[in-house]
PDB file of C-alpha atoms and ligand atoms in Angstrom:
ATOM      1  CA  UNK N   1     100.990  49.037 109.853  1.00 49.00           C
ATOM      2  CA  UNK N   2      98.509  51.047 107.388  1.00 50.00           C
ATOM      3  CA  UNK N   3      97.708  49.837 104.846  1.00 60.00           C
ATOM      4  CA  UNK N   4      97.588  53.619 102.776  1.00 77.00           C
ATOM      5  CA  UNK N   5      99.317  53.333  99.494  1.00 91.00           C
ATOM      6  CA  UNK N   6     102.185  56.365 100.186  1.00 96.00           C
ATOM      7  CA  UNK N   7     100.996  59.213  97.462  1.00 98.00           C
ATOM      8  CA  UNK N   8     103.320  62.229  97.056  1.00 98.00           C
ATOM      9  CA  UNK N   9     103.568  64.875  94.331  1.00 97.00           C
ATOM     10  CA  UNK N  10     105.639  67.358  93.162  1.00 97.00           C
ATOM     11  CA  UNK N  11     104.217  70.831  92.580  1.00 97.00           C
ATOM     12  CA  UNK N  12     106.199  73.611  90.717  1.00 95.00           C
ATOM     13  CA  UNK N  13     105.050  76.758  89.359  1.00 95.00           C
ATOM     14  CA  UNK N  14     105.837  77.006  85.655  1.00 96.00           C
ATOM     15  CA  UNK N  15     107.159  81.035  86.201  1.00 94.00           C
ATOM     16  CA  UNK N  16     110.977  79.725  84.794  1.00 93.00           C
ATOM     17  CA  UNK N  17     112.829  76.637  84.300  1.00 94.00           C
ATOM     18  CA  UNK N  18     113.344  73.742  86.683  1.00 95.00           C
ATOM     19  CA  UNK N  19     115.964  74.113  88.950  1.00 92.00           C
ATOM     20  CA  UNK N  20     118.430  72.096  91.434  1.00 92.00           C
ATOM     21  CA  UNK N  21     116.325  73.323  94.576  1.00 89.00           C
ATOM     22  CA  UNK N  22     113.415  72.573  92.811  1.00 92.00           C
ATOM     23  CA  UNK N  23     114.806  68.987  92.233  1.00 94.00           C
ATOM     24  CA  UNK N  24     115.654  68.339  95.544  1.00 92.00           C
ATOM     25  CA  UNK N  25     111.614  68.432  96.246  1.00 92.00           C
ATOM     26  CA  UNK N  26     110.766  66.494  93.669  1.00 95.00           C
ATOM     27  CA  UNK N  27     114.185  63.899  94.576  1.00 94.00           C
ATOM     28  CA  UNK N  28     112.088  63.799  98.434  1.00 93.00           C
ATOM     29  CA  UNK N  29     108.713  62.854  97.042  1.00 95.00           C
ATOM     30  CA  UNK N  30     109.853  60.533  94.304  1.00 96.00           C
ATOM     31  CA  UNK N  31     112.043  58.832  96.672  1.00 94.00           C
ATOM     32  CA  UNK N  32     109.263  58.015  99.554  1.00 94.00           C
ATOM     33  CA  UNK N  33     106.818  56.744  96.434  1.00 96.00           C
ATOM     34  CA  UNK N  34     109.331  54.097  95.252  1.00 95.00           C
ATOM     35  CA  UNK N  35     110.380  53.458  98.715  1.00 93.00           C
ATOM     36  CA  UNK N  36     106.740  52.741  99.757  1.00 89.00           C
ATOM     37  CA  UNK N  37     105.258  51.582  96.154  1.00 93.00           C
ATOM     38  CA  UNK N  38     103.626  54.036  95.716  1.00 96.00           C
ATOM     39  CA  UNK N  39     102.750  56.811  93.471  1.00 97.00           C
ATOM     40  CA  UNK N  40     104.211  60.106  92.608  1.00 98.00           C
ATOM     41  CA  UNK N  41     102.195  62.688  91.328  1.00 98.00           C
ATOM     42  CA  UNK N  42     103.306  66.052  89.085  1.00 98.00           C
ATOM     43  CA  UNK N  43     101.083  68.957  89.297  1.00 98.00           C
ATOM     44  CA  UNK N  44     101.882  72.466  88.033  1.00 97.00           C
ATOM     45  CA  UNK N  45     100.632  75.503  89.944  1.00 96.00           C
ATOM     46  CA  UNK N  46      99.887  77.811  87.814  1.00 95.00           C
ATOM     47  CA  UNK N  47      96.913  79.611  88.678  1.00 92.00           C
ATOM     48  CA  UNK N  48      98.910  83.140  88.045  1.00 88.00           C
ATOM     49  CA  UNK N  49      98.551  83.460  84.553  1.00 85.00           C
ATOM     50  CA  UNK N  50     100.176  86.721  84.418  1.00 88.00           C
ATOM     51  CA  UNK N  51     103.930  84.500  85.540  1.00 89.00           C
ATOM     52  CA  UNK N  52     103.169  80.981  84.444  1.00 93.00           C
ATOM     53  CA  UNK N  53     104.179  80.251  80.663  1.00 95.00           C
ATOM     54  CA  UNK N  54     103.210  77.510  78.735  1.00 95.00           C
ATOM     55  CA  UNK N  55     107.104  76.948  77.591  1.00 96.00           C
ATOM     56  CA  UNK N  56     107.733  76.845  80.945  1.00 96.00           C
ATOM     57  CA  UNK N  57     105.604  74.035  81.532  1.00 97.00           C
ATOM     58  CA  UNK N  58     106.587  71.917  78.560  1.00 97.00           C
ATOM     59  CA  UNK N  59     110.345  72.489  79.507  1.00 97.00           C
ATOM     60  CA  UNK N  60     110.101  71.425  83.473  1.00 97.00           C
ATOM     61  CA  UNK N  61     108.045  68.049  82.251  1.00 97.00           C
ATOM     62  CA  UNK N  62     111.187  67.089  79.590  1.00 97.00           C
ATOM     63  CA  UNK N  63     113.563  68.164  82.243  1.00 97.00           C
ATOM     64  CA  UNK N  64     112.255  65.476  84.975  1.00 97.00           C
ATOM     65  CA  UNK N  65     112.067  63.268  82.206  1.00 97.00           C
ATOM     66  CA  UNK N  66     115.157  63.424  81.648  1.00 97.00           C
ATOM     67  CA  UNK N  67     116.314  63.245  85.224  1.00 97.00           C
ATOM     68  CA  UNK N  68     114.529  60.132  85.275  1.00 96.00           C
ATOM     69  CA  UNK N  69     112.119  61.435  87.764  1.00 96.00           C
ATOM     70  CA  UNK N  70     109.355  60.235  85.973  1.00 96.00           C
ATOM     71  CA  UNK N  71     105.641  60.733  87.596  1.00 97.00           C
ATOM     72  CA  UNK N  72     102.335  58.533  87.600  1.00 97.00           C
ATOM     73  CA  UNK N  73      99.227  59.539  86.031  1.00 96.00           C
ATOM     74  CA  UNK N  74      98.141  63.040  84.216  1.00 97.00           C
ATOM     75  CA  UNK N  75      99.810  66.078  84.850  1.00 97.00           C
ATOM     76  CA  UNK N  76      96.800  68.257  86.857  1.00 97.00           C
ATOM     77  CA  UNK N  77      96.941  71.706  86.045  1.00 97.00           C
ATOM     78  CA  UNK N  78      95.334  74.019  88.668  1.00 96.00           C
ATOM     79  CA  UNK N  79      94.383  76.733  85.416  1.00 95.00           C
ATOM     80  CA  UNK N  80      91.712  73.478  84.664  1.00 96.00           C
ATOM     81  CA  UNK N  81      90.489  73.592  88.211  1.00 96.00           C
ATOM     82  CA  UNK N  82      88.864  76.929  89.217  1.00 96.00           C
ATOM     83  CA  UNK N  83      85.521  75.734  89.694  1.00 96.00           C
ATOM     84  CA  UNK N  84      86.762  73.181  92.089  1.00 97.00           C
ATOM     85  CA  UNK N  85      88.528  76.055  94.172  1.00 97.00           C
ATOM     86  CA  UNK N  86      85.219  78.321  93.482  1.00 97.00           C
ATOM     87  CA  UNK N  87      83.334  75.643  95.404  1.00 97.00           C
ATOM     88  CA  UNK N  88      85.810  75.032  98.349  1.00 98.00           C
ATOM     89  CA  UNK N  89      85.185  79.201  98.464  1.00 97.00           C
ATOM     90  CA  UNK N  90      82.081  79.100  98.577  1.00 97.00           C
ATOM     91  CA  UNK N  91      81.778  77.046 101.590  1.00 97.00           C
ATOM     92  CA  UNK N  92      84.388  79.321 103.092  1.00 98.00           C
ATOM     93  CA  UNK N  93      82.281  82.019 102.711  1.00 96.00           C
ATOM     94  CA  UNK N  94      79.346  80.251 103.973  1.00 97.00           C
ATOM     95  CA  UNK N  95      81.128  79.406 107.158  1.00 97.00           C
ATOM     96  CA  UNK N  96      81.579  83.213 107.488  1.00 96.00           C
ATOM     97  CA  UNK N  97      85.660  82.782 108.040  1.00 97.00           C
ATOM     98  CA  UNK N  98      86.331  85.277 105.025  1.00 97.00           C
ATOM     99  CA  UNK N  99      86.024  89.027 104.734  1.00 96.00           C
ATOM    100  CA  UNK N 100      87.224  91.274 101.977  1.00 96.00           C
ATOM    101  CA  UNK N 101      90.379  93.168 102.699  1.00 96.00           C
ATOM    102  CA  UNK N 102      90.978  96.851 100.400  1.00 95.00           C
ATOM    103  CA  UNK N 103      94.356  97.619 101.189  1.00 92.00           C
ATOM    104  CA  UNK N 104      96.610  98.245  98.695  1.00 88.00           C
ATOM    105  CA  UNK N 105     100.304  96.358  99.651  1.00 84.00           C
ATOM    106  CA  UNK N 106     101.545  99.969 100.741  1.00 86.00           C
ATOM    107  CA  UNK N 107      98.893 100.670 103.503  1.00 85.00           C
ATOM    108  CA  UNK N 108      99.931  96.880 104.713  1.00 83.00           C
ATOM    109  CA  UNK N 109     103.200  98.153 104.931  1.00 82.00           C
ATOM    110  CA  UNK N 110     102.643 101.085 106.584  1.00 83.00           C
ATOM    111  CA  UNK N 111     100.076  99.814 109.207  1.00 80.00           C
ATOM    112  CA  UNK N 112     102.548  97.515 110.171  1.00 79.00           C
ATOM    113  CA  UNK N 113     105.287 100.041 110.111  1.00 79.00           C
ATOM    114  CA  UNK N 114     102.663 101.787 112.448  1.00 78.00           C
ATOM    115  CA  UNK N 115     101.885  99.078 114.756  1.00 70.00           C
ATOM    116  CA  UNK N 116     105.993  98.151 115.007  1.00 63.00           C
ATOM    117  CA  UNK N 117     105.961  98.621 118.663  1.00 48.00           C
ATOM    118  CA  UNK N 118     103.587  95.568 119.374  1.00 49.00           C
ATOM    119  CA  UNK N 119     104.422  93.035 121.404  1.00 45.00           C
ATOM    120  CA  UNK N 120     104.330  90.082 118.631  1.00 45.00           C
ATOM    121  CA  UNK N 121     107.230  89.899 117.091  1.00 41.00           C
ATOM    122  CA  UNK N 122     106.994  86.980 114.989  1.00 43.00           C
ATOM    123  CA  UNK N 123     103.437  87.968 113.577  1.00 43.00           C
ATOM    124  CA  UNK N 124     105.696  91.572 112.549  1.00 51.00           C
ATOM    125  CA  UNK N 125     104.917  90.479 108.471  1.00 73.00           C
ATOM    126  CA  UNK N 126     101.217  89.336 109.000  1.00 86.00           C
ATOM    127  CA  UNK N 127      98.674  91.325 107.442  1.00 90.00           C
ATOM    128  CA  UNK N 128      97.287  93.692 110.317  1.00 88.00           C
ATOM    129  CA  UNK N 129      94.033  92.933 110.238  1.00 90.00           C
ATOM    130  CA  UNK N 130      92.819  96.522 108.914  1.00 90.00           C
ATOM    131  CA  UNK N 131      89.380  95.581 107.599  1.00 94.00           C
ATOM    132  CA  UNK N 132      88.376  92.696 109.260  1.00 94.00           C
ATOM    133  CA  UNK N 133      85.921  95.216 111.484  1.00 91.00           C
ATOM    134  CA  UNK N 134      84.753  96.975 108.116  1.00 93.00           C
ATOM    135  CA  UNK N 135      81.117  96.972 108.967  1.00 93.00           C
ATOM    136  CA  UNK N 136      78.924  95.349 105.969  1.00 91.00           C
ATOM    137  CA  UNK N 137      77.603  98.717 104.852  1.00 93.00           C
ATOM    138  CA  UNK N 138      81.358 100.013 104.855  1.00 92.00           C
ATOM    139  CA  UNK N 139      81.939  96.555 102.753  1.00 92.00           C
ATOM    140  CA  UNK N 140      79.069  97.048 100.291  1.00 92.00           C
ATOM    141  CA  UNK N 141      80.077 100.209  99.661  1.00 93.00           C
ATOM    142  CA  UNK N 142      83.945  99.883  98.764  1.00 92.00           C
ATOM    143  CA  UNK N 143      82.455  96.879  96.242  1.00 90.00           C
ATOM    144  CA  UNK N 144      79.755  98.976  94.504  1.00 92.00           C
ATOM    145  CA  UNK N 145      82.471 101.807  93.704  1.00 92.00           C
ATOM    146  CA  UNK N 146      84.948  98.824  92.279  1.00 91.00           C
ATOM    147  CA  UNK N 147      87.257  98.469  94.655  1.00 91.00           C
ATOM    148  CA  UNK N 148      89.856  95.483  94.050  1.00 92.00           C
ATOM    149  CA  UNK N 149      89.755  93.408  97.055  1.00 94.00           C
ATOM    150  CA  UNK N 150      91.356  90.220  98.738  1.00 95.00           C
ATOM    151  CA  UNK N 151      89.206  87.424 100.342  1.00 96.00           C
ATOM    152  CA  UNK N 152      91.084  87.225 103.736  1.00 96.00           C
ATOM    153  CA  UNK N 153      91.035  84.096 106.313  1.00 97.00           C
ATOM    154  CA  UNK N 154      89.421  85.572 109.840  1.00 96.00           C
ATOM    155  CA  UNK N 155      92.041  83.174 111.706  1.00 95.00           C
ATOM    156  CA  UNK N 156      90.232  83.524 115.015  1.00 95.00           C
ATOM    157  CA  UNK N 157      86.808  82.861 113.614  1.00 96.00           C
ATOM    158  CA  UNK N 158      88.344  80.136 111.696  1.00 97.00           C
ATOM    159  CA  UNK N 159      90.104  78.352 114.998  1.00 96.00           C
ATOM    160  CA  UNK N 160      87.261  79.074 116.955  1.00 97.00           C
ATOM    161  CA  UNK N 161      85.495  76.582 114.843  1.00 97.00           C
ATOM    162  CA  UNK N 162      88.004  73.801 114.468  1.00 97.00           C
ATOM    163  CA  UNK N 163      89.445  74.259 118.004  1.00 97.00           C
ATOM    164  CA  UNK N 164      92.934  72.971 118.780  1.00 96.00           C
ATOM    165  CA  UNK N 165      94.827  71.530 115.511  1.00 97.00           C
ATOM    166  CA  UNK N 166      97.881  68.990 114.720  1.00 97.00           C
ATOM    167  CA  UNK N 167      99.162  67.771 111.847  1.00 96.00           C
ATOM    168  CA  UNK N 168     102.537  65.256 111.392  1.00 97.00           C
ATOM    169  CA  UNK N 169     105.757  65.645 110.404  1.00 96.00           C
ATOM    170  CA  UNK N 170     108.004  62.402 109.058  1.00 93.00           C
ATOM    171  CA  UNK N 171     111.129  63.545 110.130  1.00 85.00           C
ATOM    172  CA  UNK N 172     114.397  62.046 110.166  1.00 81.00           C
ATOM    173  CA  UNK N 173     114.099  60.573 113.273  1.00 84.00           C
ATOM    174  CA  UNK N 174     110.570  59.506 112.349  1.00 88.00           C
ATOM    175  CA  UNK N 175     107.055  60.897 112.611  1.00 94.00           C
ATOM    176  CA  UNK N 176     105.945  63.548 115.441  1.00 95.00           C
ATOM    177  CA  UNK N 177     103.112  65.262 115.997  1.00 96.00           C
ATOM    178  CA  UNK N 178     103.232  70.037 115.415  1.00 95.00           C
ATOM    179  CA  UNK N 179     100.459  71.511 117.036  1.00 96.00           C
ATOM    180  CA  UNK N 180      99.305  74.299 114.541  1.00 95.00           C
ATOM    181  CA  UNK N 181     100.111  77.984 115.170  1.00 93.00           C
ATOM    182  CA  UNK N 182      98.867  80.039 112.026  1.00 89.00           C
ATOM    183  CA  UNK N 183      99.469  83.336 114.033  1.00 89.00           C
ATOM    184  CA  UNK N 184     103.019  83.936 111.874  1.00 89.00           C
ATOM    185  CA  UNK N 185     101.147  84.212 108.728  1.00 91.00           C
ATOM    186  CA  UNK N 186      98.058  85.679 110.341  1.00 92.00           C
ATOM    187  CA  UNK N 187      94.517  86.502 108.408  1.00 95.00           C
ATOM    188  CA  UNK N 188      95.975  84.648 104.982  1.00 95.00           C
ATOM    189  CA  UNK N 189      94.373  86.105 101.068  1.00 95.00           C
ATOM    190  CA  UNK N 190      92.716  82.824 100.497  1.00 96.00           C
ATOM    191  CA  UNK N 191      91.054  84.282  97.135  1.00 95.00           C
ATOM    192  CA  UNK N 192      90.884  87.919  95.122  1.00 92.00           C
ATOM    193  CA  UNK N 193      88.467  89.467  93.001  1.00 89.00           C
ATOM    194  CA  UNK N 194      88.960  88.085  89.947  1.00 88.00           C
ATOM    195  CA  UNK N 195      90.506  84.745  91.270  1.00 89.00           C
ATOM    196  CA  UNK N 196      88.658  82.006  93.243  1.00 90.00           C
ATOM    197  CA  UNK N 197      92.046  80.627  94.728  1.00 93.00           C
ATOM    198  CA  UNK N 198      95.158  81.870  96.763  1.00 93.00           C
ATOM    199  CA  UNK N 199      98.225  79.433  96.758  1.00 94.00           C
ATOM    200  CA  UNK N 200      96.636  78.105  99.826  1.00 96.00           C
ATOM    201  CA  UNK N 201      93.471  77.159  99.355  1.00 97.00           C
ATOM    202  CA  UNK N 202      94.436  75.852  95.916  1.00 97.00           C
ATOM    203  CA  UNK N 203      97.071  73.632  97.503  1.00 97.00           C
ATOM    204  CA  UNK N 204      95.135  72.739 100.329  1.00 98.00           C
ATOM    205  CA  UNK N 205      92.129  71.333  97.422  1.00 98.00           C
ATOM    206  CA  UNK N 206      94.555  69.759  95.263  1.00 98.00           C
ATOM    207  CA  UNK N 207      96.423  67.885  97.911  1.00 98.00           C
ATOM    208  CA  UNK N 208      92.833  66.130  99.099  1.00 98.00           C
ATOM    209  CA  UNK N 209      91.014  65.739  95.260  1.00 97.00           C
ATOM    210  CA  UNK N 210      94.981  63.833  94.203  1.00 97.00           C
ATOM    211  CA  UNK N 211      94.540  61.822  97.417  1.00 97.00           C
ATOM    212  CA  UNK N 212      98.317  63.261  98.425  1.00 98.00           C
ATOM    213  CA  UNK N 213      99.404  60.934 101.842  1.00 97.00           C
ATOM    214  CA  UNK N 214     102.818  62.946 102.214  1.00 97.00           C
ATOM    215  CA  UNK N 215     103.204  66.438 101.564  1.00 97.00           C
ATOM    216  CA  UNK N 216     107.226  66.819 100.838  1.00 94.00           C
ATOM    217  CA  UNK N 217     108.158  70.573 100.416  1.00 92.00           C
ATOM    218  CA  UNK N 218     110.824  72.985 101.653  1.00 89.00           C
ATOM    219  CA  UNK N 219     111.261  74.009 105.380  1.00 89.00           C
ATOM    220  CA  UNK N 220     110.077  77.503 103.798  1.00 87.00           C
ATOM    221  CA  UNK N 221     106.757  76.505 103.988  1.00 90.00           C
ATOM    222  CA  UNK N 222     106.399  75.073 107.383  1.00 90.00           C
ATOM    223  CA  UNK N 223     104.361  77.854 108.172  1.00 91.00           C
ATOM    224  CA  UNK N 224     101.898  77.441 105.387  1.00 94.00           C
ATOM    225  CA  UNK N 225     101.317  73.869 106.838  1.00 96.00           C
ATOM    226  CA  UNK N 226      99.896  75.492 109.776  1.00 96.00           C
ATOM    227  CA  UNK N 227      97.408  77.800 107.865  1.00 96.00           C
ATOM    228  CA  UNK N 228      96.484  74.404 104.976  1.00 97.00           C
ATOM    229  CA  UNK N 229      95.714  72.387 108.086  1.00 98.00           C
ATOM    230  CA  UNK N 230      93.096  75.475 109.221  1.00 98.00           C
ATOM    231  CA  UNK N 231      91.683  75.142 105.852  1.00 98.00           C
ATOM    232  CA  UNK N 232      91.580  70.917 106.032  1.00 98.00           C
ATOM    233  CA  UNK N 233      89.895  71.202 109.160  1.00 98.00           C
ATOM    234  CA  UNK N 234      87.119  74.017 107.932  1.00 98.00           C
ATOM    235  CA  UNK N 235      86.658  72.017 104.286  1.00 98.00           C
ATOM    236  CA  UNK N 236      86.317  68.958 105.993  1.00 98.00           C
ATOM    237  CA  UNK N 237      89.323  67.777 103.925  1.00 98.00           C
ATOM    238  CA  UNK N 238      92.033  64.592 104.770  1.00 97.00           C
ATOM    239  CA  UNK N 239      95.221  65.620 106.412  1.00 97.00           C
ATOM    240  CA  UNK N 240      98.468  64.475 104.712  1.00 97.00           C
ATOM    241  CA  UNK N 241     101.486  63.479 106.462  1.00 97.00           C
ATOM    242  CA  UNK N 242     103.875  66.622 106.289  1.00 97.00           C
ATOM    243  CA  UNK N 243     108.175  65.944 105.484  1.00 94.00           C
ATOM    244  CA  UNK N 244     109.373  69.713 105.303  1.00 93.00           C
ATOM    245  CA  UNK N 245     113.368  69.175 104.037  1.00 89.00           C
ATOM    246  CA  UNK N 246     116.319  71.756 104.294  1.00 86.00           C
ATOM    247  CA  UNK N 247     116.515  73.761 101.408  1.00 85.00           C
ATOM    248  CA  UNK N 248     120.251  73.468  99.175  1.00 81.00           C
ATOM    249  CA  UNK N 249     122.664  75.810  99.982  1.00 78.00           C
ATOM    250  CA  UNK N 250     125.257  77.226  98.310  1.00 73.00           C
ATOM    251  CA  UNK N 251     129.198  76.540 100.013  1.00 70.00           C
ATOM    252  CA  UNK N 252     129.175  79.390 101.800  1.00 70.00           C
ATOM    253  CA  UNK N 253     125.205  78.166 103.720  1.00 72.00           C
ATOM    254  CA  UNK N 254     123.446  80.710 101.316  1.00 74.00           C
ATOM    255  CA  UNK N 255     119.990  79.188 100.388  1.00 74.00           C
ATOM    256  CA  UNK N 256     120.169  78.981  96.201  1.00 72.00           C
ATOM    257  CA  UNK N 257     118.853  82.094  94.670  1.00 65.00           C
ATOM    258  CA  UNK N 258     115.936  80.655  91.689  1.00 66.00           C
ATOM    259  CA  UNK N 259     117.145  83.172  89.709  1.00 65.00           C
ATOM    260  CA  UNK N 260     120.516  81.632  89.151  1.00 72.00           C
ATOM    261  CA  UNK N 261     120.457  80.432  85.681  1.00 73.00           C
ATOM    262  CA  UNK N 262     123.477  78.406  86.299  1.00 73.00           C
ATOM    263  CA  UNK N 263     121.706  76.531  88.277  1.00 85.00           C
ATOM    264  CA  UNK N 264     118.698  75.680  85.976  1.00 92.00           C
ATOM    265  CA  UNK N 265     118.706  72.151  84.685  1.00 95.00           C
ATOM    266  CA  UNK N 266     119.090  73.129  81.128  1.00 95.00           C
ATOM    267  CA  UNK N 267     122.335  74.665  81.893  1.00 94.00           C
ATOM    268  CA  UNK N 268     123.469  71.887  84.177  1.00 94.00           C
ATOM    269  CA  UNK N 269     122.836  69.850  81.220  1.00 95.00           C
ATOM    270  CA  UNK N 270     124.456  71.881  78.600  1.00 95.00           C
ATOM    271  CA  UNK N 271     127.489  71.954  80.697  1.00 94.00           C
ATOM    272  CA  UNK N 272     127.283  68.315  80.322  1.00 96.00           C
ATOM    273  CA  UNK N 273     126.362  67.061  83.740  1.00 96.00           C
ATOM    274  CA  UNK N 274     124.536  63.470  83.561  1.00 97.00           C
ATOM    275  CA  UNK N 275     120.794  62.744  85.055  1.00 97.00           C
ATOM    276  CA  UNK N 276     122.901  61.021  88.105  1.00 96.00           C
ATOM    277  CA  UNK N 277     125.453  63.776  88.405  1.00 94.00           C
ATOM    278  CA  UNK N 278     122.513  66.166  89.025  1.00 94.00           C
ATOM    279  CA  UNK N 279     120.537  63.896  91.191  1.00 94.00           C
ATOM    280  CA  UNK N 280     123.834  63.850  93.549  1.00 92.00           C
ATOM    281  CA  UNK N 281     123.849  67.558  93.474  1.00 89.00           C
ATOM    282  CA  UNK N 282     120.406  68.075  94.830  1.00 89.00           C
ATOM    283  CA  UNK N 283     120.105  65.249  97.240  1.00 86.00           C
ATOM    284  CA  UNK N 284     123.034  66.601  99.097  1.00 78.00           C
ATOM    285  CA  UNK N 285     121.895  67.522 102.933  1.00 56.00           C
ATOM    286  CA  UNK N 286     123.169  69.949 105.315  1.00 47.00           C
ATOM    287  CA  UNK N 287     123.886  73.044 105.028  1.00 47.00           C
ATOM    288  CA  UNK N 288     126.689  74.584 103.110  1.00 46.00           C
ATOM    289  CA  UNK N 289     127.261  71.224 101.596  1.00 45.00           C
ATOM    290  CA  UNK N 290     125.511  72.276  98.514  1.00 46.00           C
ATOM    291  CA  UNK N 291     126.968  73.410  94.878  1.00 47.00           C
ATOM    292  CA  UNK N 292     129.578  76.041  94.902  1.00 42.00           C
TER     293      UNK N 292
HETATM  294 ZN1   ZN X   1      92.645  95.342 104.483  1.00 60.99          ZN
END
């Protein structure tokens, strides 16, 4: 037995108002704190100033509230943590795993578009790796004339450093060990010019400085596991347990669209659903078994 207390936490972007998929995470991680006595953490991620709204933010902490899916602790805001992510970066950068990528999204595109004959199918998405032979004169130069730029994860660099990686996911049938294969996201934007954190690295910080135990998120971002547990491994951080659940479907298996305003709480609750009405809704499994 361990004797860890179980910490999860629930970590929504405040870019619109809470919704049934987004309850469904937060039902997983809520549900394996009481279960364990533990504690449940709320975090918003809202490093993107430009789509995160402070109205936002208010509304999705009254909405779990309400729900009853009440948290433990402050609210941490990632805006309040940038030099905490500008530190984790600067180690990156010291370990010599990052190098600036100047492609605008369109020459990704088309280099891939280019490069659509090669034999890796799954890595088809995954940023082509364009400038990670720039050479540093070729680097210093794009900078001085103001180029924007990307901080990018050199993967190989990266795994040739941590060697062979694993991390564990609690599924139903109990915990098993994933060997990590980042190659389907590939060389990762782990900062930008103006911002010292990508979703990833900001996640990955977060996750160790709360003391997070189990990670409960969407199957979506089973691959981002992969690349967080490259980033654990190079920062010298803890590695969570990982529970990635199905995502809600609609009746006819179509995965919830966050745009649906129907499906917002607010509305849920204006149409006069109950907190335990809505609960039911989201902790439905399997697909197609979902909302209509
Ligand atoms: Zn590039």
């Amino acid at each position: 037995m361990t004797s860890v207390l179980t910490v999860t936490r629930f970590a929504p972007s405040p870019t619109g108002y809470l919704h049934l998929g987004h309850v469904r995470s937060a039902l997983e991680g809520w549900r394996a704190a009481q279960r364990d006595g533990g504690r449940f953490l709320l975090r918003l991620e809202d490093i993107d100033q430009t789509r995160c709204r402070d109205e936002y933010a208010t509304a999705i902490l009254e909405d779990l509230a309400w729900l009853g899916l009440t948290w433990d602790g402050p609210v941490r805001k990632q805006s309040e943590h940038f030099d905490e992510y500008r530190r984790a970066l600067d180690r990156l950068e010291a370990m010599a795993v990052l190098y600036p990528c100047f492609c605008t999204r369109r020459e990704i595109r088309d280099e891939i578009a280019r490069a659509g004959s090669a034999p890796h199918a799954q890595s088809g998405s995954a940023y082509p790796g364009t400038c990670r032979d720039l050479s540093p004169g070729g680097r210093d130069e794009k900078r001085r004339n103001g180029f924007d730029y990307a901080l990018r994860l050199d993967l190989a660099r990266a795994l040739a450093l941590t060697g062979p990686l694993y991390w564990v996911e609690e599924g139903e049938s109990g915990p098993h060990r994933k060997r990590v294969d980042p190659a389907p996201l590939g060389d990762v934007v782990i900062a930008r010019k103006e911002m010292p954190a990508s979703y990833h690295l900001a996640v990955t910080v977060d996750d160790a400085i709360q003391g997070v135990t189990l990670v409960t998120r969407g199957e979506d971002l089973a691959a981002a596991t992969d690349v967080h547990r490259v980033l654990q491994a190079l920062l010298g951080l803890p590695t969570p347990h990982y529970r990635h659940h199905e995502l809600l479907t609609d009746a006819a298996g179509r995965r919830l669209a966050k745009r649906d305003q129907a499906l917002t709480i607010r509305s849920m609750r204006k149409g006069g659903l109950s907190p335990t009405e809505i609960i039911a809704q989201a902790a439905l499994t399997g697909r197609g078994s979902g909302p209509p």
